[in-house]
Amino acid sequence: MFTAEIVKRTRAIYDALRLHIIAEEMRLPGRRRKPRADYKASTLMRERGLWLNQDKHVVGLIPGVEIGDMFLYRLELCVVGLHGQPQAGIDYLTAHRSSNGEPIATSIIVSGGYEDDEDTGEVLVYSGHGGQDKLHRQCQHQRLESGNLAMERSMHYGIEVRVIRGFKYDNVVSSKVYVYDGLYRIVEYWFDVGKSGFGVFKFKLVRIEGQGEMGSRRMKFAQALRTKPLAVRPNGYITFNLSGGKENVPVYLYNDIDFDREPEGYDYLAISAITNLISAHGGANRGCECKYSCGNDCFCARRNGGELPYDGDGTLLKGKPVVFECGALCACGPSCKNRVTQKGLSKRLEVFRSRETGWGVRTLDFIQAGAFICEYAGVVLTREQAKIVSMNGDPLLYPGRFTKKWSSLGDLSQVYPEYVQPSYPSLPPVDFAMDVSKLRNVASYISHSKESNVMAQFVLHDHSNLMYPRVMLFALENISPLTELSLDYGLDDKLEERLAICN
C-alpha cells in the first residue's frame, strides 16, 4: 500500500530527473530545442522499477493520490499509476488481465479533445475513443471495441472510473495541467451522430457522492480570485495590496473569521535590510564577464560547482547550502537566468485568517516544484544585536535553524545507484537573526510544518559575506492553487506544529 509520502517522493524524483535531463542535454553543442525530458524521465524510472502500481491498472482509488492533486505531464500520471495511457483518453484493463475476462475501464482524461464532450463538473458526457484524424477531427464512425467496450462493461458492472481533467494553464512549463477529480460512475451510454456527421459513442458519468471538493473547481475558483475576487468572494477582504505596491504582483489580505487586521499594522519590506557593515565583508569581489546571459563556463557557474543553479525557466535544479547568483559586479543583464530571486515575487499569494494556524499564506497560482516564491524578509541582525533586541520580546527569526530540506530537491540517488550526493565546501555557520517586529513581508505569515511544501534556500547576490546570505523560499513540490504554504522552521517537537513565526 503506497502512502501520500511515497507518492510525493516519487513525483519529486520524476521532477528532479526531468530537470536533470534538460540540463544535461542543453549543454550539448548546437542544442536549440528542449528534449522530451518528460518522456525520457518516465522511461528511465520505469526501467528502474520506480513506477508506482506498475502494470497493475488499479481499479478505483490510487493509494496516496488525493483528489485535487495536479500534474504537469501526462506521463507523470503514468508514473504514479493514475492513468496508464500516455496518449489515449481511456485507460482500461484488457480482457485477458481482467478477473472476469472482460475489459474494464479504470480512468479517463477529459481535456476537450473531442468536439462532442459535455462537462458540468458533477455530470459528464464523455465521447468515446477513435475515429479521429491527426487534427483531432472526427472522420469515421467509432466502434464498440477497446476503450469504448471497456467503458460499456464498467457501466454494466457498476465499476467506478477515475476522472482526470486537463486544462490549458499559463505560466507553467508544460502549458497545461491535469487535475484528479475523483471517482465517477457510468450510468448511461448511447451511439449518436456527432457534429461532424459521424457516429460517436457517448458515456454519461456521474460523480460519486461523499468525495472531497473537485480540484478543477478549486482551480477555477482560484482563477476567478485572481481576476475578480469581490465577485466570487464579496466578504472578508481587507486589502488587495498588502505590500503597498512593493511587490510585482498584489498580495491579498483576507479575514472572514474575526475583526483582526494585524498584518496591516506593519511596514512592508520586500527584501531584507542588510547593513553595509555586514555586506562589506566577504570573499572575492568580482563577477562574471558574460555579455547577456550566463552559461556553465562562466565565473558564477564555477562558484556554484560548475553549473548554473537554475534551468531556462528559472526552476532550481537542486538544493545547495548556498546558491551564488549574478550580482552588481557581473556584466550580464537583468534578464540573465542566474538572477531568479532578484526578480521578486511573481506568484499571487493571499494572507488569510485561520482558526487552525492564526494567520497563514495560501497561493492563488499553481507553483511548480523548484520554483522561487519569495524572499523571507526582515531586518538582519548580528548575534550581538539580536541579544539586545530579544530583551524587548520582539519576534526574531533564526535562519540557521531551518531544517535542510534543500538536500532533497534534485536528489537522484534512487535513479542512479552510482549517484553520489554532491559535496560542498564547508561554510561558516549561519548565526544571524532577522527582526520582523516592525518590518516584514508575506513570508512571515507562513505556518510551520514538519511536512512542509516550501523550503529555505540561502542565496548570495548583492554581497559575498557567507555568514549573512539572503533567505529565499522555493517550492519543494508542486503546489496547487488555494493550498496553504508551510515551512519547517526547525522548531522543537514539543511546540505546536501549527506555529508560524508571526502568530
XYZ file of C-alpha atoms in Angstrom, residues 412-422:
11
model
C 18.711 11.288 -7.904
C 20.150 8.551 -5.691
C 17.160 6.251 -6.299
C 17.532 6.534 -10.073
C 21.279 6.117 -10.375
C 22.783 3.529 -7.983
C 26.201 5.078 -8.546
C 24.894 8.564 -7.781
C 26.944 10.341 -5.148
C 25.441 13.262 -3.300
C 27.387 16.411 -4.205
